[in-house]
PDB file with one MODEL, atoms N, CA, C and O in Angstrom:
MODEL        1
ATOM      1  N   UNK A   1     -58.257  39.504 -18.460  1.00  0.00           N
ATOM      2  CA  UNK A   1     -57.549  40.360 -17.538  1.00  0.00           C
ATOM      3  C   UNK A   1     -56.120  40.611 -17.971  1.00  0.00           C
ATOM      4  O   UNK A   1     -55.530  41.624 -17.596  1.00  0.00           O
ATOM      5  N   UNK A   2     -55.557  39.715 -18.746  1.00  0.00           N
ATOM      6  CA  UNK A   2     -54.187  39.935 -19.200  1.00  0.00           C
ATOM      7  C   UNK A   2     -54.108  41.166 -20.076  1.00  0.00           C
ATOM      8  O   UNK A   2     -53.073  41.832 -20.103  1.00  0.00           O
ATOM      9  N   UNK A   3     -55.173  41.487 -20.797  1.00  0.00           N
ATOM     10  CA  UNK A   3     -55.158  42.692 -21.616  1.00  0.00           C
ATOM     11  C   UNK A   3     -55.002  43.933 -20.749  1.00  0.00           C
ATOM     12  O   UNK A   3     -54.264  44.849 -21.113  1.00  0.00           O
ATOM     13  N   UNK A   4     -55.679  43.979 -19.620  1.00  0.00           N
ATOM     14  CA  UNK A   4     -55.568  45.122 -18.718  1.00  0.00           C
ATOM     15  C   UNK A   4     -54.156  45.206 -18.155  1.00  0.00           C
ATOM     16  O   UNK A   4     -53.593  46.296 -18.059  1.00  0.00           O
ATOM     17  N   UNK A   5     -53.592  44.092 -17.791  1.00  0.00           N
ATOM     18  CA  UNK A   5     -52.262  44.080 -17.184  1.00  0.00           C
ATOM     19  C   UNK A   5     -51.156  44.382 -18.186  1.00  0.00           C
ATOM     20  O   UNK A   5     -50.106  44.899 -17.804  1.00  0.00           O
ATOM     21  N   UNK A   6     -51.372  44.068 -19.461  1.00  0.00           N
ATOM     22  CA  UNK A   6     -50.310  44.189 -20.458  1.00  0.00           C
ATOM     23  C   UNK A   6     -50.488  45.349 -21.429  1.00  0.00           C
ATOM     24  O   UNK A   6     -49.665  45.522 -22.329  1.00  0.00           O
ATOM     25  N   UNK A   7     -51.529  46.140 -21.273  1.00  0.00           N
ATOM     26  CA  UNK A   7     -51.816  47.222 -22.203  1.00  0.00           C
ATOM     27  C   UNK A   7     -51.785  48.550 -21.470  1.00  0.00           C
ATOM     28  O   UNK A   7     -52.205  48.634 -20.315  1.00  0.00           O
ATOM     29  N   UNK A   8     -51.291  49.587 -22.132  1.00  0.00           N
ATOM     30  CA  UNK A   8     -51.277  50.925 -21.560  1.00  0.00           C
ATOM     31  C   UNK A   8     -52.539  51.645 -22.028  1.00  0.00           C
ATOM     32  O   UNK A   8     -52.784  51.778 -23.227  1.00  0.00           O
ATOM     33  N   UNK A   9     -53.328  52.104 -21.072  1.00  0.00           N
ATOM     34  CA  UNK A   9     -54.551  52.840 -21.360  1.00  0.00           C
ATOM     35  C   UNK A   9     -54.438  54.243 -20.782  1.00  0.00           C
ATOM     36  O   UNK A   9     -53.916  54.427 -19.682  1.00  0.00           O
ATOM     37  N   UNK A  10     -54.930  55.235 -21.528  1.00  0.00           N
ATOM     38  CA  UNK A  10     -55.054  56.584 -20.974  1.00  0.00           C
ATOM     39  C   UNK A  10     -56.311  56.675 -20.124  1.00  0.00           C
ATOM     40  O   UNK A  10     -56.312  57.295 -19.061  1.00  0.00           O
ATOM     41  N   UNK A  11     -57.375  56.054 -20.601  1.00  0.00           N
ATOM     42  CA  UNK A  11     -58.658  55.998 -19.907  1.00  0.00           C
ATOM     43  C   UNK A  11     -59.481  54.900 -20.571  1.00  0.00           C
ATOM     44  O   UNK A  11     -59.186  54.476 -21.689  1.00  0.00           O
ATOM     45  N   UNK A  12     -60.510  54.448 -19.872  1.00  0.00           N
ATOM     46  CA  UNK A  12     -61.332  53.352 -20.382  1.00  0.00           C
ATOM     47  C   UNK A  12     -62.806  53.701 -20.228  1.00  0.00           C
ATOM     48  O   UNK A  12     -63.227  54.231 -19.199  1.00  0.00           O
ATOM     49  N   UNK A  13     -63.578  53.401 -21.256  1.00  0.00           N
ATOM     50  CA  UNK A  13     -65.033  53.459 -21.193  1.00  0.00           C
ATOM     51  C   UNK A  13     -65.475  52.017 -20.993  1.00  0.00           C
ATOM     52  O   UNK A  13     -65.281  51.181 -21.875  1.00  0.00           O
ATOM     53  N   UNK A  14     -66.061  51.723 -19.854  1.00  0.00           N
ATOM     54  CA  UNK A  14     -66.334  50.346 -19.452  1.00  0.00           C
ATOM     55  C   UNK A  14     -67.828  50.108 -19.292  1.00  0.00           C
ATOM     56  O   UNK A  14     -68.469  50.702 -18.424  1.00  0.00           O
ATOM     57  N   UNK A  15     -68.377  49.240 -20.128  1.00  0.00           N
ATOM     58  CA  UNK A  15     -69.776  48.860 -19.964  1.00  0.00           C
ATOM     59  C   UNK A  15     -69.887  47.995 -18.713  1.00  0.00           C
ATOM     60  O   UNK A  15     -69.043  47.129 -18.482  1.00  0.00           O
ATOM     61  N   UNK A  16     -70.909  48.221 -17.915  1.00  0.00           N
ATOM     62  CA  UNK A  16     -71.069  47.489 -16.659  1.00  0.00           C
ATOM     63  C   UNK A  16     -71.271  45.994 -16.874  1.00  0.00           C
ATOM     64  O   UNK A  16     -70.960  45.190 -15.996  1.00  0.00           O
ATOM     65  N   UNK A  17     -71.785  45.627 -18.028  1.00  0.00           N
ATOM     66  CA  UNK A  17     -72.003  44.211 -18.345  1.00  0.00           C
ATOM     67  C   UNK A  17     -71.232  43.855 -19.600  1.00  0.00           C
ATOM     68  O   UNK A  17     -71.418  44.469 -20.651  1.00  0.00           O
ATOM     69  N   UNK A  18     -70.372  42.869 -19.488  1.00  0.00           N
ATOM     70  CA  UNK A  18     -69.584  42.400 -20.620  1.00  0.00           C
ATOM     71  C   UNK A  18     -70.014  40.978 -20.937  1.00  0.00           C
ATOM     72  O   UNK A  18     -69.755  40.052 -20.169  1.00  0.00           O
ATOM     73  N   UNK A  19     -70.662  40.819 -22.058  1.00  0.00           N
ATOM     74  CA  UNK A  19     -71.175  39.494 -22.446  1.00  0.00           C
ATOM     75  C   UNK A  19     -71.984  38.860 -21.322  1.00  0.00           C
ATOM     76  O   UNK A  19     -71.815  37.689 -20.983  1.00  0.00           O
ATOM     77  N   UNK A  20     -72.858  39.668 -20.764  1.00  0.00           N
ATOM     78  CA  UNK A  20     -73.779  39.236 -19.697  1.00  0.00           C
ATOM     79  C   UNK A  20     -73.076  38.867 -18.398  1.00  0.00           C
ATOM     80  O   UNK A  20     -73.639  38.165 -17.558  1.00  0.00           O
ATOM     81  N   UNK A  21     -71.858  39.336 -18.238  1.00  0.00           N
ATOM     82  CA  UNK A  21     -71.134  39.152 -16.985  1.00  0.00           C
ATOM     83  C   UNK A  21     -70.750  40.522 -16.453  1.00  0.00           C
ATOM     84  O   UNK A  21     -70.569  41.468 -17.219  1.00  0.00           O
ATOM     85  N   UNK A  22     -70.629  40.620 -15.159  1.00  0.00           N
ATOM     86  CA  UNK A  22     -70.256  41.881 -14.540  1.00  0.00           C
ATOM     87  C   UNK A  22     -68.849  42.294 -14.955  1.00  0.00           C
ATOM     88  O   UNK A  22     -67.952  41.461 -15.079  1.00  0.00           O
ATOM     89  N   UNK A  23     -68.677  43.582 -15.164  1.00  0.00           N
ATOM     90  CA  UNK A  23     -67.362  44.129 -15.492  1.00  0.00           C
ATOM     91  C   UNK A  23     -66.574  44.470 -14.226  1.00  0.00           C
ATOM     92  O   UNK A  23     -65.518  45.096 -14.309  1.00  0.00           O
ATOM     93  N   UNK A  24     -67.069  44.071 -13.072  1.00  0.00           N
ATOM     94  CA  UNK A  24     -66.433  44.402 -11.806  1.00  0.00           C
ATOM     95  C   UNK A  24     -64.976  43.949 -11.722  1.00  0.00           C
ATOM     96  O   UNK A  24     -64.150  44.717 -11.228  1.00  0.00           O
ATOM     97  N   UNK A  25     -64.612  42.747 -12.176  1.00  0.00           N
ATOM     98  CA  UNK A  25     -63.192  42.361 -12.121  1.00  0.00           C
ATOM     99  C   UNK A  25     -62.303  43.259 -12.987  1.00  0.00           C
ATOM    100  O   UNK A  25     -61.159  43.538 -12.628  1.00  0.00           O
ATOM    101  N   UNK A  26     -62.826  43.702 -14.111  1.00  0.00           N
ATOM    102  CA  UNK A  26     -62.061  44.612 -14.976  1.00  0.00           C
ATOM    103  C   UNK A  26     -61.897  45.951 -14.269  1.00  0.00           C
ATOM    104  O   UNK A  26     -60.811  46.530 -14.276  1.00  0.00           O
ATOM    105  N   UNK A  27     -62.973  46.444 -13.660  1.00  0.00           N
ATOM    106  CA  UNK A  27     -62.904  47.709 -12.926  1.00  0.00           C
ATOM    107  C   UNK A  27     -61.897  47.619 -11.785  1.00  0.00           C
ATOM    108  O   UNK A  27     -61.142  48.561 -11.545  1.00  0.00           O
ATOM    109  N   UNK A  28     -61.884  46.494 -11.086  1.00  0.00           N
ATOM    110  CA  UNK A  28     -60.924  46.310  -9.989  1.00  0.00           C
ATOM    111  C   UNK A  28     -59.491  46.350 -10.506  1.00  0.00           C
ATOM    112  O   UNK A  28     -58.620  46.950  -9.876  1.00  0.00           O
ATOM    113  N   UNK A  29     -59.242  45.719 -11.643  1.00  0.00           N
ATOM    114  CA  UNK A  29     -57.896  45.723 -12.231  1.00  0.00           C
ATOM    115  C   UNK A  29     -57.502  47.128 -12.677  1.00  0.00           C
ATOM    116  O   UNK A  29     -56.355  47.538 -12.500  1.00  0.00           O
ATOM    117  N   UNK A  30     -58.444  47.860 -13.252  1.00  0.00           N
ATOM    118  CA  UNK A  30     -58.163  49.235 -13.675  1.00  0.00           C
ATOM    119  C   UNK A  30     -57.838  50.106 -12.466  1.00  0.00           C
ATOM    120  O   UNK A  30     -56.881  50.880 -12.492  1.00  0.00           O
ATOM    121  N   UNK A  31     -58.637  49.979 -11.405  1.00  0.00           N
ATOM    122  CA  UNK A  31     -58.385  50.749 -10.183  1.00  0.00           C
ATOM    123  C   UNK A  31     -57.010  50.423  -9.613  1.00  0.00           C
ATOM    124  O   UNK A  31     -56.275  51.322  -9.204  1.00  0.00           O
ATOM    125  N   UNK A  32     -56.665  49.146  -9.586  1.00  0.00           N
ATOM    126  CA  UNK A  32     -55.381  48.719  -9.024  1.00  0.00           C
ATOM    127  C   UNK A  32     -54.207  49.324  -9.779  1.00  0.00           C
ATOM    128  O   UNK A  32     -53.147  49.563  -9.201  1.00  0.00           O
ATOM    129  N   UNK A  33     -54.400  49.572 -11.079  1.00  0.00           N
ATOM    130  CA  UNK A  33     -53.329  50.149 -11.893  1.00  0.00           C
ATOM    131  C   UNK A  33     -53.439  51.668 -12.013  1.00  0.00           C
ATOM    132  O   UNK A  33     -52.616  52.298 -12.676  1.00  0.00           O
ATOM    133  N   UNK A  34     -54.443  52.254 -11.379  1.00  0.00           N
ATOM    134  CA  UNK A  34     -54.610  53.706 -11.427  1.00  0.00           C
ATOM    135  C   UNK A  34     -55.074  54.220 -12.775  1.00  0.00           C
ATOM    136  O   UNK A  34     -54.813  55.372 -13.123  1.00  0.00           O
ATOM    137  N   UNK A  35     -55.757  53.385 -13.535  1.00  0.00           N
ATOM    138  CA  UNK A  35     -56.251  53.778 -14.856  1.00  0.00           C
ATOM    139  C   UNK A  35     -57.655  54.350 -14.689  1.00  0.00           C
ATOM    140  O   UNK A  35     -58.542  53.663 -14.184  1.00  0.00           O
ATOM    141  N   UNK A  36     -57.869  55.597 -15.106  1.00  0.00           N
ATOM    142  CA  UNK A  36     -59.206  56.178 -14.967  1.00  0.00           C
ATOM    143  C   UNK A  36     -60.198  55.502 -15.911  1.00  0.00           C
ATOM    144  O   UNK A  36     -59.861  55.128 -17.035  1.00  0.00           O
ATOM    145  N   UNK A  37     -61.425  55.358 -15.426  1.00  0.00           N
ATOM    146  CA  UNK A  37     -62.462  54.757 -16.261  1.00  0.00           C
ATOM    147  C   UNK A  37     -63.820  55.341 -15.912  1.00  0.00           C
ATOM    148  O   UNK A  37     -64.044  55.832 -14.806  1.00  0.00           O
ATOM    149  N   UNK A  38     -64.708  55.276 -16.875  1.00  0.00           N
ATOM    150  CA  UNK A  38     -66.102  55.658 -16.678  1.00  0.00           C
ATOM    151  C   UNK A  38     -66.945  54.426 -16.977  1.00  0.00           C
ATOM    152  O   UNK A  38     -66.723  53.736 -17.972  1.00  0.00           O
ATOM    153  N   UNK A  39     -67.904  54.159 -16.116  1.00  0.00           N
ATOM    154  CA  UNK A  39     -68.818  53.037 -16.297  1.00  0.00           C
ATOM    155  C   UNK A  39     -70.041  53.542 -17.047  1.00  0.00           C
ATOM    156  O   UNK A  39     -70.607  54.579 -16.701  1.00  0.00           O
ATOM    157  N   UNK A  40     -70.445  52.807 -18.073  1.00  0.00           N
ATOM    158  CA  UNK A  40     -71.670  53.128 -18.801  1.00  0.00           C
ATOM    159  C   UNK A  40     -72.628  51.952 -18.648  1.00  0.00           C
ATOM    160  O   UNK A  40     -72.220  50.791 -18.664  1.00  0.00           O
ATOM    161  N   UNK A  41     -73.910  52.279 -18.498  1.00  0.00           N
ATOM    162  CA  UNK A  41     -74.885  51.213 -18.297  1.00  0.00           C
ATOM    163  C   UNK A  41     -76.288  51.726 -18.535  1.00  0.00           C
ATOM    164  O   UNK A  41     -76.570  52.915 -18.384  1.00  0.00           O
ATOM    165  N   UNK A  42     -77.152  50.817 -18.906  1.00  0.00           N
ATOM    166  CA  UNK A  42     -78.573  51.116 -18.993  1.00  0.00           C
ATOM    167  C   UNK A  42     -79.253  50.971 -17.643  1.00  0.00           C
ATOM    168  O   UNK A  42     -80.414  51.348 -17.486  1.00  0.00           O
ATOM    169  N   UNK A  43     -78.537  50.428 -16.668  1.00  0.00           N
ATOM    170  CA  UNK A  43     -79.051  50.278 -15.309  1.00  0.00           C
ATOM    171  C   UNK A  43     -78.768  51.540 -14.507  1.00  0.00           C
ATOM    172  O   UNK A  43     -78.002  52.398 -14.948  1.00  0.00           O
ATOM    173  N   UNK A  44     -79.374  51.658 -13.345  1.00  0.00           N
ATOM    174  CA  UNK A  44     -79.113  52.782 -12.455  1.00  0.00           C
ATOM    175  C   UNK A  44     -77.754  52.611 -11.787  1.00  0.00           C
ATOM    176  O   UNK A  44     -77.306  51.489 -11.549  1.00  0.00           O
ATOM    177  N   UNK A  45     -77.105  53.725 -11.488  1.00  0.00           N
ATOM    178  CA  UNK A  45     -75.793  53.689 -10.842  1.00  0.00           C
ATOM    179  C   UNK A  45     -75.860  52.985  -9.490  1.00  0.00           C
ATOM    180  O   UNK A  45     -74.889  52.354  -9.074  1.00  0.00           O
ATOM    181  N   UNK A  46     -77.004  53.087  -8.794  1.00  0.00           N
ATOM    182  CA  UNK A  46     -77.104  52.470  -7.464  1.00  0.00           C
ATOM    183  C   UNK A  46     -77.194  50.948  -7.527  1.00  0.00           C
ATOM    184  O   UNK A  46     -77.169  50.293  -6.484  1.00  0.00           O
ATOM    185  N   UNK A  47     -77.298  50.369  -8.719  1.00  0.00           N
ATOM    186  CA  UNK A  47     -77.318  48.918  -8.878  1.00  0.00           C
ATOM    187  C   UNK A  47     -75.916  48.339  -9.088  1.00  0.00           C
ATOM    188  O   UNK A  47     -75.749  47.120  -9.132  1.00  0.00           O
ATOM    189  N   UNK A  48     -74.921  49.202  -9.217  1.00  0.00           N
ATOM    190  CA  UNK A  48     -73.556  48.741  -9.453  1.00  0.00           C
ATOM    191  C   UNK A  48     -72.922  48.279  -8.148  1.00  0.00           C
ATOM    192  O   UNK A  48     -73.202  48.820  -7.078  1.00  0.00           O
ATOM    193  N   UNK A  49     -72.065  47.269  -8.255  1.00  0.00           N
ATOM    194  CA  UNK A  49     -71.450  46.685  -7.066  1.00  0.00           C
ATOM    195  C   UNK A  49     -69.931  46.705  -7.161  1.00  0.00           C
ATOM    196  O   UNK A  49     -69.363  46.894  -8.236  1.00  0.00           O
ATOM    197  N   UNK A  50     -69.294  46.509  -6.030  1.00  0.00           N
ATOM    198  CA  UNK A  50     -67.843  46.365  -5.982  1.00  0.00           C
ATOM    199  C   UNK A  50     -67.110  47.565  -6.548  1.00  0.00           C
ATOM    200  O   UNK A  50     -67.438  48.710  -6.235  1.00  0.00           O
ATOM    201  N   UNK A  51     -66.121  47.299  -7.378  1.00  0.00           N
ATOM    202  CA  UNK A  51     -65.288  48.357  -7.955  1.00  0.00           C
ATOM    203  C   UNK A  51     -66.050  49.238  -8.928  1.00  0.00           C
ATOM    204  O   UNK A  51     -65.588  50.329  -9.262  1.00  0.00           O
ATOM    205  N   UNK A  52     -67.208  48.786  -9.388  1.00  0.00           N
ATOM    206  CA  UNK A  52     -68.037  49.614 -10.267  1.00  0.00           C
ATOM    207  C   UNK A  52     -68.770  50.683  -9.462  1.00  0.00           C
ATOM    208  O   UNK A  52     -69.051  51.767  -9.973  1.00  0.00           O
ATOM    209  N   UNK A  53     -69.075  50.381  -8.221  1.00  0.00           N
ATOM    210  CA  UNK A  53     -69.814  51.293  -7.360  1.00  0.00           C
ATOM    211  C   UNK A  53     -68.977  52.530  -7.051  1.00  0.00           C
ATOM    212  O   UNK A  53     -67.811  52.426  -6.668  1.00  0.00           O
ATOM    213  N   UNK A  54     -69.574  53.678  -7.219  1.00  0.00           N
ATOM    214  CA  UNK A  54     -68.880  54.928  -6.924  1.00  0.00           C
ATOM    215  C   UNK A  54     -67.972  55.423  -8.031  1.00  0.00           C
ATOM    216  O   UNK A  54     -67.411  56.513  -7.922  1.00  0.00           O
ATOM    217  N   UNK A  55     -67.815  54.649  -9.092  1.00  0.00           N
ATOM    218  CA  UNK A  55     -66.985  55.079 -10.227  1.00  0.00           C
ATOM    219  C   UNK A  55     -67.743  56.136 -11.030  1.00  0.00           C
ATOM    220  O   UNK A  55     -68.971  56.187 -10.973  1.00  0.00           O
ATOM    221  N   UNK A  56     -67.031  56.974 -11.773  1.00  0.00           N
ATOM    222  CA  UNK A  56     -67.728  57.895 -12.668  1.00  0.00           C
ATOM    223  C   UNK A  56     -68.692  57.097 -13.545  1.00  0.00           C
ATOM    224  O   UNK A  56     -68.352  56.019 -14.031  1.00  0.00           O
ATOM    225  N   UNK A  57     -69.894  57.634 -13.743  1.00  0.00           N
ATOM    226  CA  UNK A  57     -70.968  56.857 -14.367  1.00  0.00           C
ATOM    227  C   UNK A  57     -71.724  57.683 -15.399  1.00  0.00           C
ATOM    228  O   UNK A  57     -72.025  58.856 -15.178  1.00  0.00           O
ATOM    229  N   UNK A  58     -72.026  57.054 -16.523  1.00  0.00           N
ATOM    230  CA  UNK A  58     -72.915  57.632 -17.532  1.00  0.00           C
ATOM    231  C   UNK A  58     -74.023  56.636 -17.818  1.00  0.00           C
ATOM    232  O   UNK A  58     -73.773  55.450 -18.036  1.00  0.00           O
ATOM    233  N   UNK A  59     -75.241  57.131 -17.814  1.00  0.00           N
ATOM    234  CA  UNK A  59     -76.394  56.293 -18.108  1.00  0.00           C
ATOM    235  C   UNK A  59     -76.629  56.266 -19.611  1.00  0.00           C
ATOM    236  O   UNK A  59     -76.588  57.302 -20.273  1.00  0.00           O
ATOM    237  N   UNK A  60     -76.878  55.064 -20.146  1.00  0.00           N
ATOM    238  CA  UNK A  60     -77.187  54.929 -21.571  1.00  0.00           C
ATOM    239  C   UNK A  60     -78.627  55.339 -21.810  1.00  0.00           C
ATOM    240  O   UNK A  60     -79.472  55.069 -20.957  1.00  0.00           O
ATOM    241  N   UNK A  61     -78.942  55.962 -22.896  1.00  0.00           N
ATOM    242  CA  UNK A  61     -77.987  56.499 -23.867  1.00  0.00           C
ATOM    243  C   UNK A  61     -77.391  57.800 -23.330  1.00  0.00           C
ATOM    244  O   UNK A  61     -78.043  58.527 -22.581  1.00  0.00           O
ATOM    245  N   UNK A  62     -76.169  58.081 -23.710  1.00  0.00           N
ATOM    246  CA  UNK A  62     -75.510  59.315 -23.293  1.00  0.00           C
ATOM    247  C   UNK A  62     -75.051  60.064 -24.531  1.00  0.00           C
ATOM    248  O   UNK A  62     -74.914  59.489 -25.610  1.00  0.00           O
ATOM    249  N   UNK A  63     -74.815  61.355 -24.356  1.00  0.00           N
ATOM    250  CA  UNK A  63     -74.385  62.180 -25.488  1.00  0.00           C
ATOM    251  C   UNK A  63     -72.862  62.202 -25.570  1.00  0.00           C
ATOM    252  O   UNK A  63     -72.168  61.925 -24.592  1.00  0.00           O
ATOM    253  N   UNK A  64     -72.370  62.529 -26.729  1.00  0.00           N
ATOM    254  CA  UNK A  64     -70.923  62.681 -26.920  1.00  0.00           C
ATOM    255  C   UNK A  64     -70.408  63.781 -26.004  1.00  0.00           C
ATOM    256  O   UNK A  64     -69.322  63.661 -25.437  1.00  0.00           O
ATOM    257  N   UNK A  65     -71.179  64.851 -25.855  1.00  0.00           N
ATOM    258  CA  UNK A  65     -70.759  65.942 -24.974  1.00  0.00           C
ATOM    259  C   UNK A  65     -70.608  65.466 -23.528  1.00  0.00           C
ATOM    260  O   UNK A  65     -69.652  65.837 -22.847  1.00  0.00           O
ATOM    261  N   UNK A  66     -71.555  64.643 -23.061  1.00  0.00           N
ATOM    262  CA  UNK A  66     -71.446  64.108 -21.698  1.00  0.00           C
ATOM    263  C   UNK A  66     -70.197  63.245 -21.546  1.00  0.00           C
ATOM    264  O   UNK A  66     -69.500  63.323 -20.534  1.00  0.00           O
ATOM    265  N   UNK A  67     -69.920  62.428 -22.551  1.00  0.00           N
ATOM    266  CA  UNK A  67     -68.736  61.573 -22.507  1.00  0.00           C
ATOM    267  C   UNK A  67     -67.462  62.411 -22.512  1.00  0.00           C
ATOM    268  O   UNK A  67     -66.538  62.143 -21.743  1.00  0.00           O
ATOM    269  N   UNK A  68     -67.410  63.414 -23.367  1.00  0.00           N
ATOM    270  CA  UNK A  68     -66.227  64.280 -23.421  1.00  0.00           C
ATOM    271  C   UNK A  68     -66.010  65.011 -22.103  1.00  0.00           C
ATOM    272  O   UNK A  68     -64.875  65.147 -21.646  1.00  0.00           O
ATOM    273  N   UNK A  69     -67.086  65.478 -21.494  1.00  0.00           N
ATOM    274  CA  UNK A  69     -66.977  66.149 -20.199  1.00  0.00           C
ATOM    275  C   UNK A  69     -66.395  65.205 -19.154  1.00  0.00           C
ATOM    276  O   UNK A  69     -65.545  65.599 -18.355  1.00  0.00           O
ATOM    277  N   UNK A  70     -66.853  63.969 -19.166  1.00  0.00           N
ATOM    278  CA  UNK A  70     -66.354  62.974 -18.218  1.00  0.00           C
ATOM    279  C   UNK A  70     -64.866  62.711 -18.460  1.00  0.00           C
ATOM    280  O   UNK A  70     -64.083  62.670 -17.511  1.00  0.00           O
ATOM    281  N   UNK A  71     -64.478  62.536 -19.709  1.00  0.00           N
ATOM    282  CA  UNK A  71     -63.079  62.253 -20.045  1.00  0.00           C
ATOM    283  C   UNK A  71     -62.187  63.440 -19.712  1.00  0.00           C
ATOM    284  O   UNK A  71     -61.067  63.260 -19.232  1.00  0.00           O
ATOM    285  N   UNK A  72     -62.674  64.648 -19.962  1.00  0.00           N
ATOM    286  CA  UNK A  72     -61.888  65.837 -19.623  1.00  0.00           C
ATOM    287  C   UNK A  72     -61.615  65.898 -18.128  1.00  0.00           C
ATOM    288  O   UNK A  72     -60.584  66.423 -17.707  1.00  0.00           O
ATOM    289  N   UNK A  73     -62.523  65.369 -17.327  1.00  0.00           N
ATOM    290  CA  UNK A  73     -62.325  65.320 -15.883  1.00  0.00           C
ATOM    291  C   UNK A  73     -61.187  64.402 -15.472  1.00  0.00           C
ATOM    292  O   UNK A  73     -60.659  64.523 -14.367  1.00  0.00           O
ATOM    293  N   UNK A  74     -60.806  63.486 -16.350  1.00  0.00           N
ATOM    294  CA  UNK A  74     -59.696  62.576 -16.072  1.00  0.00           C
ATOM    295  C   UNK A  74     -58.346  63.256 -16.235  1.00  0.00           C
ATOM    296  O   UNK A  74     -57.356  62.831 -15.639  1.00  0.00           O
ATOM    297  N   UNK A  75     -58.303  64.308 -17.040  1.00  0.00           N
ATOM    298  CA  UNK A  75     -57.022  64.961 -17.310  1.00  0.00           C
ATOM    299  C   UNK A  75     -56.477  65.564 -16.031  1.00  0.00           C
ATOM    300  O   UNK A  75     -57.218  66.114 -15.216  1.00  0.00           O
ATOM    301  N   UNK A  76     -55.180  65.453 -15.871  1.00  0.00           N
ATOM    302  CA  UNK A  76     -54.539  65.955 -14.650  1.00  0.00           C
ATOM    303  C   UNK A  76     -54.029  67.354 -14.841  1.00  0.00           C
ATOM    304  O   UNK A  76     -53.461  67.935 -13.917  1.00  0.00           O
TER     305      UNK A  76
ENDMDL
END
């Protein structure tokens, strides 16, 4: 979590599972700092919990075009 707190991110591509653990704490930290992120997962979006739930979502496998479209949506 110190990486999230000490690093400047424009946006983050966040896998829902990090080393077989939920990425929910990372998503919560990103939300708290106002950093846009997209969750990617092989699971269904309705299986996501906490800060992962309701976040922009891409199902694996996804195309580069889908990812770019999602990232372009982050631009203000």
